[in-house]
Short mmCIF file of N, CA, C and O in Angstrom, two decimals:
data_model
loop_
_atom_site.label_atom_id
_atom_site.label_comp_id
_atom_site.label_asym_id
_atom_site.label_seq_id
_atom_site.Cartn_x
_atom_site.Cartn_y
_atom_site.Cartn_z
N UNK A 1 -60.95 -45.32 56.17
CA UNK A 1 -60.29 -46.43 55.52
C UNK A 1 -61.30 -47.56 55.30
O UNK A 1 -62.16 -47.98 56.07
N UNK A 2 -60.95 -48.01 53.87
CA UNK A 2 -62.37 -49.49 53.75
C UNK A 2 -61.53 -50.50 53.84
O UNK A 2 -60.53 -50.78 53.19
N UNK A 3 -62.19 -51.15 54.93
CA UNK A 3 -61.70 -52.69 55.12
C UNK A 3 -62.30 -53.56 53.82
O UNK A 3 -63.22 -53.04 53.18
N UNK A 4 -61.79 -54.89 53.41
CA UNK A 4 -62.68 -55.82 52.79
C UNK A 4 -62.33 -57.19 53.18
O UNK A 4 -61.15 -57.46 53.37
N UNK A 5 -63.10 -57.95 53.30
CA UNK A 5 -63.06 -59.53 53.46
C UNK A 5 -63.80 -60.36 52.41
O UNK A 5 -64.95 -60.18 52.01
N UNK A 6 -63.16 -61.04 52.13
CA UNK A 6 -63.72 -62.44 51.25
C UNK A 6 -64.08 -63.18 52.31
O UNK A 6 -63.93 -62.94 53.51
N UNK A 7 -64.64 -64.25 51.68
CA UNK A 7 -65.06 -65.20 52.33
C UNK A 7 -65.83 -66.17 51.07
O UNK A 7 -66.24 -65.80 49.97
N UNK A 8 -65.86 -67.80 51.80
CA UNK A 8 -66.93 -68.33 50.93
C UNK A 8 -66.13 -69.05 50.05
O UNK A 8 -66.78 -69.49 49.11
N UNK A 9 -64.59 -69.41 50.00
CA UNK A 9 -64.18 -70.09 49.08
C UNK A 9 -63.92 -71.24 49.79
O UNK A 9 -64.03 -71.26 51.02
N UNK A 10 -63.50 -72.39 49.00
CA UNK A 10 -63.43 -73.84 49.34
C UNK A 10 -62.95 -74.99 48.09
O UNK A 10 -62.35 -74.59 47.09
N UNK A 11 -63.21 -76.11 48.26
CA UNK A 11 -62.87 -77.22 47.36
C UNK A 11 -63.96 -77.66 46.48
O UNK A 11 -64.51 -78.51 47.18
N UNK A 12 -64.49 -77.61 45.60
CA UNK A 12 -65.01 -78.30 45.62
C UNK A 12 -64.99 -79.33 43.88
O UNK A 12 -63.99 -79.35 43.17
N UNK A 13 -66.17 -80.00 43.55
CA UNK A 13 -66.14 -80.88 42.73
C UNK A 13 -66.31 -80.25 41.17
O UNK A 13 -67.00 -79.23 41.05
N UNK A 14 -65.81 -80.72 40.19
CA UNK A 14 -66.52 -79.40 38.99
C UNK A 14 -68.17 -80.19 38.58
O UNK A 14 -68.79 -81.25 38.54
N UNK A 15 -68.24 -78.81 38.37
CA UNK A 15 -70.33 -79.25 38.33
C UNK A 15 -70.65 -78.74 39.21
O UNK A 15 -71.82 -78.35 39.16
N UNK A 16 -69.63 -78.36 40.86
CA UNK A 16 -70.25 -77.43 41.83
C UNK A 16 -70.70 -76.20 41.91
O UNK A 16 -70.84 -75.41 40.98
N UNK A 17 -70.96 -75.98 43.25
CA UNK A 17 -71.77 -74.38 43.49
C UNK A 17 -70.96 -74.28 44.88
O UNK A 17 -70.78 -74.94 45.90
N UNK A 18 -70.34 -72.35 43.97
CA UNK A 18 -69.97 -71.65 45.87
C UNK A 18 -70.67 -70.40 45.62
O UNK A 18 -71.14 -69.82 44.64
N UNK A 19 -70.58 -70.20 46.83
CA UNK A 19 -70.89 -68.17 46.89
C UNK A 19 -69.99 -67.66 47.77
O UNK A 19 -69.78 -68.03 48.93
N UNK A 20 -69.44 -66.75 47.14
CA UNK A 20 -68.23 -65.79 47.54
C UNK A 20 -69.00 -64.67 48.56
O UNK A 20 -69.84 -64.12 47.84
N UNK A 21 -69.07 -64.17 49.73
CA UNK A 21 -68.98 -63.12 50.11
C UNK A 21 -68.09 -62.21 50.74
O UNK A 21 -67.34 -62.49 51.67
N UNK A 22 -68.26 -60.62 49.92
CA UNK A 22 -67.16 -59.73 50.26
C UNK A 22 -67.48 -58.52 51.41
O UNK A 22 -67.73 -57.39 50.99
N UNK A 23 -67.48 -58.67 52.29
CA UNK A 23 -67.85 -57.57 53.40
C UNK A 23 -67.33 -56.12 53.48
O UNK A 23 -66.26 -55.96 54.07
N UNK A 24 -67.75 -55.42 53.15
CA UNK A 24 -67.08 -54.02 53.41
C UNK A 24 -67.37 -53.21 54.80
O UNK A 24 -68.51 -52.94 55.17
N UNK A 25 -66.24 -52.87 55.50
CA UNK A 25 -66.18 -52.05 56.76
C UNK A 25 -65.79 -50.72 56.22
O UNK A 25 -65.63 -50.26 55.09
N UNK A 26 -65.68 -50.21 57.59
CA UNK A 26 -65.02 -49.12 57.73
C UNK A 26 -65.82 -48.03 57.12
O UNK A 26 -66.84 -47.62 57.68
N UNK A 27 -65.28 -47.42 55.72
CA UNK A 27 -65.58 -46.39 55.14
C UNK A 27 -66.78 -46.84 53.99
O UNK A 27 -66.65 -47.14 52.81
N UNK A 28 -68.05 -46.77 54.87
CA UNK A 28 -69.29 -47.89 54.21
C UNK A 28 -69.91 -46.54 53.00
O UNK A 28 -71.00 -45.98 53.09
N UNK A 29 -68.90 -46.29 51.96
CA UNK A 29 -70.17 -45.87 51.39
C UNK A 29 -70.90 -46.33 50.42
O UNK A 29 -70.91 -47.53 50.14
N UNK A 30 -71.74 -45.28 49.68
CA UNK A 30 -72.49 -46.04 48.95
C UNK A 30 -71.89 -46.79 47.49
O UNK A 30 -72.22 -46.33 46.39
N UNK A 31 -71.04 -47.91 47.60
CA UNK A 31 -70.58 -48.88 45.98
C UNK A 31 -71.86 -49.13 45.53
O UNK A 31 -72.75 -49.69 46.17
N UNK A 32 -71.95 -48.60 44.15
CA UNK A 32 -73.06 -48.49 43.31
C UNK A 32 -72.46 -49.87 41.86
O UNK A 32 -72.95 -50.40 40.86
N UNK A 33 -71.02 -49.88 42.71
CA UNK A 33 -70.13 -50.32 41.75
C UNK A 33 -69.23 -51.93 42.34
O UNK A 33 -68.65 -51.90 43.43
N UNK A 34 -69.22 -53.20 41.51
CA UNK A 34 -68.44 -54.09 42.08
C UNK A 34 -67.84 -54.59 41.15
O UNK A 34 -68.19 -54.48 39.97
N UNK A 35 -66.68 -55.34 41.61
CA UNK A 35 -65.95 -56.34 40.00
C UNK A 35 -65.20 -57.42 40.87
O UNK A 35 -64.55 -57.17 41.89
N UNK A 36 -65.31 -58.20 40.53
CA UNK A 36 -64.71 -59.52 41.28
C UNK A 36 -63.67 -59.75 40.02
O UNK A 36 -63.90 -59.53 38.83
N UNK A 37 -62.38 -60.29 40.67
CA UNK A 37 -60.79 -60.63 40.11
C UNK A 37 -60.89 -62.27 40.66
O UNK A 37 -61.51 -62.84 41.55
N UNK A 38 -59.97 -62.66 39.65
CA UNK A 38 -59.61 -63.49 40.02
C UNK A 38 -57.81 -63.84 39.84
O UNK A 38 -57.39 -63.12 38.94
N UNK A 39 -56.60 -64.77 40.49
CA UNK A 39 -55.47 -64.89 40.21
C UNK A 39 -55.14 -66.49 40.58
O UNK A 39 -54.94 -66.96 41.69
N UNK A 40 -55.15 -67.16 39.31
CA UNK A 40 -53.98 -68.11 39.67
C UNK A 40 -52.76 -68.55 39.41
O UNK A 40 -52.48 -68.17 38.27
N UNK A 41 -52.03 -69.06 39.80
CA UNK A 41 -50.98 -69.02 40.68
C UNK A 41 -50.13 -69.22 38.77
O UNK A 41 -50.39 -69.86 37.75
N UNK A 42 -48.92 -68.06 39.31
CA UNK A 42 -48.47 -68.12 38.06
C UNK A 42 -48.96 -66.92 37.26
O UNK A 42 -48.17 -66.32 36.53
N UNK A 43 -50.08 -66.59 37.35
CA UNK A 43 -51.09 -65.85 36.42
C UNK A 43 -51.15 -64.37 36.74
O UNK A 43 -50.80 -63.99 37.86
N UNK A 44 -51.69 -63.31 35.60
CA UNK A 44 -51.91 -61.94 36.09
C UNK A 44 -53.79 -62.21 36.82
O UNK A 44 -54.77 -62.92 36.62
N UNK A 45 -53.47 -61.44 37.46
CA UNK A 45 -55.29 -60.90 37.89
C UNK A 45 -56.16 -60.61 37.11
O UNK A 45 -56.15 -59.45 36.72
N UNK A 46 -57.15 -61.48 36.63
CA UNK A 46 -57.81 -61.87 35.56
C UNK A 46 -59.35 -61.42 36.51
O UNK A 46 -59.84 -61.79 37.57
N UNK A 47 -59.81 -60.22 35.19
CA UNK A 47 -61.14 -59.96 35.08
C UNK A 47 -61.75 -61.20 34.85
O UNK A 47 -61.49 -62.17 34.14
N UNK A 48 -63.13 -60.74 36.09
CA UNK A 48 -64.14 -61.93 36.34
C UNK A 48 -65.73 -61.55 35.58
O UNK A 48 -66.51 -61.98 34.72
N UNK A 49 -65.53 -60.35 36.64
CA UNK A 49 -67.20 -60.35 36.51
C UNK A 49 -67.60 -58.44 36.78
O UNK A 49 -66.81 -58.09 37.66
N UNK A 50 -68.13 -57.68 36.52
CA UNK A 50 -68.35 -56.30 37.08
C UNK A 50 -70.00 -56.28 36.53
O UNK A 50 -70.59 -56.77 35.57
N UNK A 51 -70.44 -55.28 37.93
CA UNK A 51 -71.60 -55.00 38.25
C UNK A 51 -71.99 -53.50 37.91
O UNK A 51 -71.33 -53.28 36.90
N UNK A 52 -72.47 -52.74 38.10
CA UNK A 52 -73.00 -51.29 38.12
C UNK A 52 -74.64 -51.28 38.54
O UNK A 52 -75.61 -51.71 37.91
N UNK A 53 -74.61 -50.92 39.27
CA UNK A 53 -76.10 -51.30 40.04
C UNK A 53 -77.06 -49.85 39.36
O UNK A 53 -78.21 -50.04 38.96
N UNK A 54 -76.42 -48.41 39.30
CA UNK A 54 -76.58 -47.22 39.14
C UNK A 54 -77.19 -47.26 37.83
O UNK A 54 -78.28 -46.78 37.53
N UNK A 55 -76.14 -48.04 36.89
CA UNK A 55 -76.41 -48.06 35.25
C UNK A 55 -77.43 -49.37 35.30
O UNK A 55 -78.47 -49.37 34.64
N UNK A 56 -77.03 -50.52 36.19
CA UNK A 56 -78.01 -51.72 35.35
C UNK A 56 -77.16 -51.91 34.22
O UNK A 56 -77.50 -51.66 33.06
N UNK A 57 -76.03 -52.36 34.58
CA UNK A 57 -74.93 -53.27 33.64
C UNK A 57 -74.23 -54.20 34.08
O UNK A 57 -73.64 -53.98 35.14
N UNK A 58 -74.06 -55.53 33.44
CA UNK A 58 -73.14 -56.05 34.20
C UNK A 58 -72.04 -56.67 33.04
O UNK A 58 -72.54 -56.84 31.93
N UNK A 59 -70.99 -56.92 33.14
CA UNK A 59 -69.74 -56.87 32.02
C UNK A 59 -69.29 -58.67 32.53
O UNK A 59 -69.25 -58.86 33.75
N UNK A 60 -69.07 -59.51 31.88
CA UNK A 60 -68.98 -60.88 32.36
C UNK A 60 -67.24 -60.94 31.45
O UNK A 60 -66.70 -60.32 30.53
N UNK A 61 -66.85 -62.12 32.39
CA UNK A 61 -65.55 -62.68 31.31
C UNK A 61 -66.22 -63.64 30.46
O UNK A 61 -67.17 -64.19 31.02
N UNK A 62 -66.01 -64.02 29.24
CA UNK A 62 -67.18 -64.14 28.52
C UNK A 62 -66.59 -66.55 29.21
O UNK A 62 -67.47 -67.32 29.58
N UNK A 63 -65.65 -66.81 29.15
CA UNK A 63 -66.12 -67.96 29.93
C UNK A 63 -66.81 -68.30 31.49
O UNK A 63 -67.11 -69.45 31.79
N UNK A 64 -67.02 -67.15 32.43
CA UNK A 64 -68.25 -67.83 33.13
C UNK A 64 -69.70 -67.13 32.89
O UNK A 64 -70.55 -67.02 33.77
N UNK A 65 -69.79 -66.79 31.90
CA UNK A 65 -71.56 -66.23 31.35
C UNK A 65 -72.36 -66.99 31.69
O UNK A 65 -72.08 -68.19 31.73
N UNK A 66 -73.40 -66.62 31.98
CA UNK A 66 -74.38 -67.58 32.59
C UNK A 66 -73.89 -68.93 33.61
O UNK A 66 -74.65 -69.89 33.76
N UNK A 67 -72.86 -68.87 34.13
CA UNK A 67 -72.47 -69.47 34.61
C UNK A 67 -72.40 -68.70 36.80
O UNK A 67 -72.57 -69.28 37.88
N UNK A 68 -72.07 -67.22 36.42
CA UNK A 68 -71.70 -66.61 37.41
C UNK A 68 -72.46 -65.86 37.70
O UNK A 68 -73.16 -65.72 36.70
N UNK A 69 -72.94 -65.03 38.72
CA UNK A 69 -73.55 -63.71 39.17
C UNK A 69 -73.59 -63.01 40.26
O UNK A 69 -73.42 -63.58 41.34
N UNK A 70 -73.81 -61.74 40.20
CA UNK A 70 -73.44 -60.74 41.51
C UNK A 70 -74.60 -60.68 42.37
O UNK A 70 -75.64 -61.33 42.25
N UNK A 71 -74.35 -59.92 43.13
CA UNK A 71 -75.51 -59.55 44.41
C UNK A 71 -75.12 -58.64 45.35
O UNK A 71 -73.97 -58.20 45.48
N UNK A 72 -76.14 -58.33 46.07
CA UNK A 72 -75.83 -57.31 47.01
C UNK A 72 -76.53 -57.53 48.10
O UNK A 72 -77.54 -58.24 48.09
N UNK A 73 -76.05 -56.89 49.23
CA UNK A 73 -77.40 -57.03 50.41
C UNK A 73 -76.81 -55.52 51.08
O UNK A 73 -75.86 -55.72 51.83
N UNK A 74 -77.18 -54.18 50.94
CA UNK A 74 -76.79 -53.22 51.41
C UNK A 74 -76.92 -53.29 53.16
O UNK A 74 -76.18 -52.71 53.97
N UNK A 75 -77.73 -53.91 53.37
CA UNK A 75 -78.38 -54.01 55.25
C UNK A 75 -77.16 -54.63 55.63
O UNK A 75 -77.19 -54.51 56.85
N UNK A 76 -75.95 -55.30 55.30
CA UNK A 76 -74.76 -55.67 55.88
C UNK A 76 -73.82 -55.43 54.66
O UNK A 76 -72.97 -56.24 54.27
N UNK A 77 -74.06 -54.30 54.14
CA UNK A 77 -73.03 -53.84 53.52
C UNK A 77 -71.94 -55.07 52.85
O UNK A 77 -70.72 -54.99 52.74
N UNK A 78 -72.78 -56.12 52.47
CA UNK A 78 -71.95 -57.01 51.38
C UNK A 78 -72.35 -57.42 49.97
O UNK A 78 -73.43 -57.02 49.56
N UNK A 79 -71.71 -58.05 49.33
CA UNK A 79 -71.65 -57.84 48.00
C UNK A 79 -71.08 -59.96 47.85
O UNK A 79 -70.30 -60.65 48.51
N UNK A 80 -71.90 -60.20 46.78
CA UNK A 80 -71.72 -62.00 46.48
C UNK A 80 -71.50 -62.17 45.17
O UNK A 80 -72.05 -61.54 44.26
N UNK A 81 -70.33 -63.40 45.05
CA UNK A 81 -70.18 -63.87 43.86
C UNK A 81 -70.94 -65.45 43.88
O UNK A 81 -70.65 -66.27 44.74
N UNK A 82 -72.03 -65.75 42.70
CA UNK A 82 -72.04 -67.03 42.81
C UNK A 82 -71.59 -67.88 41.82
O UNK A 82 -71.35 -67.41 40.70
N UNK A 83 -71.50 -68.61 41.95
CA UNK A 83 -70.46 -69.23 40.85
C UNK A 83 -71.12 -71.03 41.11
O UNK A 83 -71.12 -71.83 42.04
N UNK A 84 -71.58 -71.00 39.85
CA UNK A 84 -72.55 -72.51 39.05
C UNK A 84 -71.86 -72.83 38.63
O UNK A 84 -70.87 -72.14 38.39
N UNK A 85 -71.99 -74.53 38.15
CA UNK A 85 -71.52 -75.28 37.55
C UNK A 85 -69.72 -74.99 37.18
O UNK A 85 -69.26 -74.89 36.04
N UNK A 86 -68.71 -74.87 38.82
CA UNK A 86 -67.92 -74.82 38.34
C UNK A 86 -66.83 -75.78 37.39
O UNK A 86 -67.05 -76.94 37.05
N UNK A 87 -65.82 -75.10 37.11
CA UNK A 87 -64.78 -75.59 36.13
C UNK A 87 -63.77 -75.84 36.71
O UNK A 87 -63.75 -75.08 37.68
N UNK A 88 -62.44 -76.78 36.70
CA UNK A 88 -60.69 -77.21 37.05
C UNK A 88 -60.26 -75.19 36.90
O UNK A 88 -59.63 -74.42 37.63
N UNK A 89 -61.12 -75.00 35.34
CA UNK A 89 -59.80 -73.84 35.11
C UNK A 89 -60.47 -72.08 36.03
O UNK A 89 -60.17 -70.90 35.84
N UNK A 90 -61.33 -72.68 36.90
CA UNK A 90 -62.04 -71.63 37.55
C UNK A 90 -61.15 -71.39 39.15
O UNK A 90 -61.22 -70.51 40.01
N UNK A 91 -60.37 -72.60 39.01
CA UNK A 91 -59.17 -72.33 40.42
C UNK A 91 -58.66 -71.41 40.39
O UNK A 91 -58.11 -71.07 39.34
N UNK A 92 -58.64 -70.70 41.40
CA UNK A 92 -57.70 -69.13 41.35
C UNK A 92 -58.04 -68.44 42.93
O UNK A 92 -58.61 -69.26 43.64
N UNK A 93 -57.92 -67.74 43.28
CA UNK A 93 -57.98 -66.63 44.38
C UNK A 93 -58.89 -65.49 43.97
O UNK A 93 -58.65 -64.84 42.96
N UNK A 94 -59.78 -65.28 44.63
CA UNK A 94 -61.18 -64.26 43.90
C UNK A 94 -60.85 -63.43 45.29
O UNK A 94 -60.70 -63.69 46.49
N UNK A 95 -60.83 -61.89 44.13
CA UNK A 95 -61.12 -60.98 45.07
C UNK A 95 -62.23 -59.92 44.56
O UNK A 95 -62.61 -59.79 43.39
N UNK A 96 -62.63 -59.28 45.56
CA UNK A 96 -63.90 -57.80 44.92
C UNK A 96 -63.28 -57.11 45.08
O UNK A 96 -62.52 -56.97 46.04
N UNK A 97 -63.43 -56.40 44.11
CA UNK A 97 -63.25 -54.70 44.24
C UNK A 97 -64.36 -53.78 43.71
O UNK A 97 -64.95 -53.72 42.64
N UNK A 98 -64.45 -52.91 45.13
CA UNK A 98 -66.21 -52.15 44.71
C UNK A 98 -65.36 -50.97 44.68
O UNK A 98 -64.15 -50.80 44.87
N UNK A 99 -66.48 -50.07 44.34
CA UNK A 99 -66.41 -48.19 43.42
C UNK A 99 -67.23 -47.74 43.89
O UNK A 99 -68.22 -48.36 44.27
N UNK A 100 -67.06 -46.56 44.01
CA UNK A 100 -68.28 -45.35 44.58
C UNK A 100 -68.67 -45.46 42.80
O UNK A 100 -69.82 -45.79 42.50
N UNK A 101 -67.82 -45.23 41.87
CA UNK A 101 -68.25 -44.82 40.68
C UNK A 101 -67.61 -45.70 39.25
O UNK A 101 -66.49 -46.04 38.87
N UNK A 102 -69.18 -45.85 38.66
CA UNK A 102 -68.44 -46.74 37.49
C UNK A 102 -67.05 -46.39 36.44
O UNK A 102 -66.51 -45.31 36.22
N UNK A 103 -66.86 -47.22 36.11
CA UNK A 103 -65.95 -46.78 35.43
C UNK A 103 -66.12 -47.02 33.70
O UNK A 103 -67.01 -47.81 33.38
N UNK A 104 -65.54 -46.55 32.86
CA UNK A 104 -65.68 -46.28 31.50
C UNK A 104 -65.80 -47.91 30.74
O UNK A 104 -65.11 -48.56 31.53
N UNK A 105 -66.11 -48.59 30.03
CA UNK A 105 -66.19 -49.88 29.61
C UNK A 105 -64.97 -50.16 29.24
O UNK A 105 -64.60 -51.27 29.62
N UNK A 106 -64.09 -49.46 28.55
CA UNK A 106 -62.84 -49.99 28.69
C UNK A 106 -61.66 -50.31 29.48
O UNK A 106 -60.55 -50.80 29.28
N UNK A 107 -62.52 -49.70 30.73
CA UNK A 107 -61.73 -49.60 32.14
C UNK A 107 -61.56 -50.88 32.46
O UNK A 107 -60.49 -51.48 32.49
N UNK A 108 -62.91 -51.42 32.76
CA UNK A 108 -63.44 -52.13 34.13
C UNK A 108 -62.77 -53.69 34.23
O UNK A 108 -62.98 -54.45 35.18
N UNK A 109 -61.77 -54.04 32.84
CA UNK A 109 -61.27 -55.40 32.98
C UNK A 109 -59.94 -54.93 33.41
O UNK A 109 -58.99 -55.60 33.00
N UNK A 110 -59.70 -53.98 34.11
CA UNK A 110 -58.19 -53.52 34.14
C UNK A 110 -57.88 -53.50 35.64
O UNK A 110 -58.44 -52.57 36.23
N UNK A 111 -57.17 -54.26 36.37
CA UNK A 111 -57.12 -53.97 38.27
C UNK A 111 -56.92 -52.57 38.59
O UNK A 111 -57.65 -51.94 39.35
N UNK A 112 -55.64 -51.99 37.83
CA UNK A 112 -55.15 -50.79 37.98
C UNK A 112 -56.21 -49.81 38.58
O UNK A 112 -55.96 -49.09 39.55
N UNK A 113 -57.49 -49.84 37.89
CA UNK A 113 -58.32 -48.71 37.56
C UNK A 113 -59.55 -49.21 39.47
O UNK A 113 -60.50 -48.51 39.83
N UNK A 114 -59.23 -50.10 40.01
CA UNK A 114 -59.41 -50.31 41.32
C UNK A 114 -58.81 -49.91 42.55
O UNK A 114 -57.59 -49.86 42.40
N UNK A 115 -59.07 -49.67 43.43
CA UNK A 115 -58.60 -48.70 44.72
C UNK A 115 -58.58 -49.77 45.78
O UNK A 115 -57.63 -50.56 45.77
N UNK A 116 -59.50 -49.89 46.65
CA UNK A 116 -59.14 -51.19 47.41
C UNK A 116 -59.91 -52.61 46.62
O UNK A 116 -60.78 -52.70 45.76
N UNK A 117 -58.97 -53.78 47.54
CA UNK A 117 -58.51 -55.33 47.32
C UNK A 117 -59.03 -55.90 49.04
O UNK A 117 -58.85 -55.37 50.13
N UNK A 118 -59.49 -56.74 48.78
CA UNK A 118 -59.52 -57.43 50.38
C UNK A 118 -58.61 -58.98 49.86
O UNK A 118 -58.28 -59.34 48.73
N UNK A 119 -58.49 -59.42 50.72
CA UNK A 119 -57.42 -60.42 50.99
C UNK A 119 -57.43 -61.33 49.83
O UNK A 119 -56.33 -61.57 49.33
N UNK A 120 -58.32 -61.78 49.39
CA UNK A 120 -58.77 -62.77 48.13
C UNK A 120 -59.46 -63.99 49.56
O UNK A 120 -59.32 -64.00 50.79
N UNK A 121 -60.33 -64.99 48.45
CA UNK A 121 -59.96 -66.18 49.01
C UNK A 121 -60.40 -67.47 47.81
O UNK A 121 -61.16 -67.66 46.85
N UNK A 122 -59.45 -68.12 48.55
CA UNK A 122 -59.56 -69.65 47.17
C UNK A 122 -60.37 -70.10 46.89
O UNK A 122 -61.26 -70.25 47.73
N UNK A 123 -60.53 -70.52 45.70
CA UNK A 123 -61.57 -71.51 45.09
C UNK A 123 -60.89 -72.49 44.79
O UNK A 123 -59.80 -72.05 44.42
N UNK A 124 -60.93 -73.80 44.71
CA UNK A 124 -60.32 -74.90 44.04
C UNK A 124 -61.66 -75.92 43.53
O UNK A 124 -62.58 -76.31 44.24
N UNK A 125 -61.47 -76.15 42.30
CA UNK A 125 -62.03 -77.29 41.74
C UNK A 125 -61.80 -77.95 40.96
O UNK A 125 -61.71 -77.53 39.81
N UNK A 126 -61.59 -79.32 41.29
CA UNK A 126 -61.18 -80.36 41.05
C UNK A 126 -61.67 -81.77 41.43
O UNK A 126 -61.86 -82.08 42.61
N UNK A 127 -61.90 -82.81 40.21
CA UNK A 127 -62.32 -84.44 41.12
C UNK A 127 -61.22 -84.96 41.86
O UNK A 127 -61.33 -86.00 42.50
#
């Protein structure tokens, strides 16, 4: 069974900087594959961001481009969202969801086509 944890969310000002980290336990294998969600309140689960480390692709929601980016650190089996110069409309609940295996380009903005979710955790920004 794969555990997941977020971590790394908070308040902060727009113009700020967080970094999300998502920890994977349990059933550590090798995610070649990540996509961070986001949901706010009211809202469906809105594609963020997806990675493919295997291919060397990464698929952005086209409002945080150059704004956002992934990471990895396999030696503790976690995976980071960072997120620049945030926005009011970037409030939501961010979660990862990693893959043993990529998925097709028309997949990857879709939750459905994801297996495990770890808890989410908040972002808020606002003056």
């Amino acid at each position: 069974q794969v555990q997941l944890v977020e971590s790394g969310g908070g308040s902060v000002q727009p113009g700020g900087s967080l970094r999300l980290s998502c920890r994977i336990s349990g059933r550590t294998f090798d995610y070649s594959v990540v996509a961070w969600f986001r949901q706010a309140p009211g809202k469906e689960r809105e594609f963020v961001i997806y990675r493919d480390w295997s291919g060397g692709r990464t698929y952005y929601l086209d409002s945080v481009k150059g704004r956002f980016s992934i990471s990895r650190d396999n030696a503790v089996n976690t995976f980071y969202l960072q997120m620049n110069n945030l926005k009011p409309e970037d409030t939501a609940v961010y979660y990862c969801a990693p893959r043993i295996n990529r998925l097709a380009v028309g997949s990857i903005r879709r939750p459905e086509h994801y297996e495990y979710w770890g808890q989410g955790t908040q972002v808020t920004v606002s003056a």
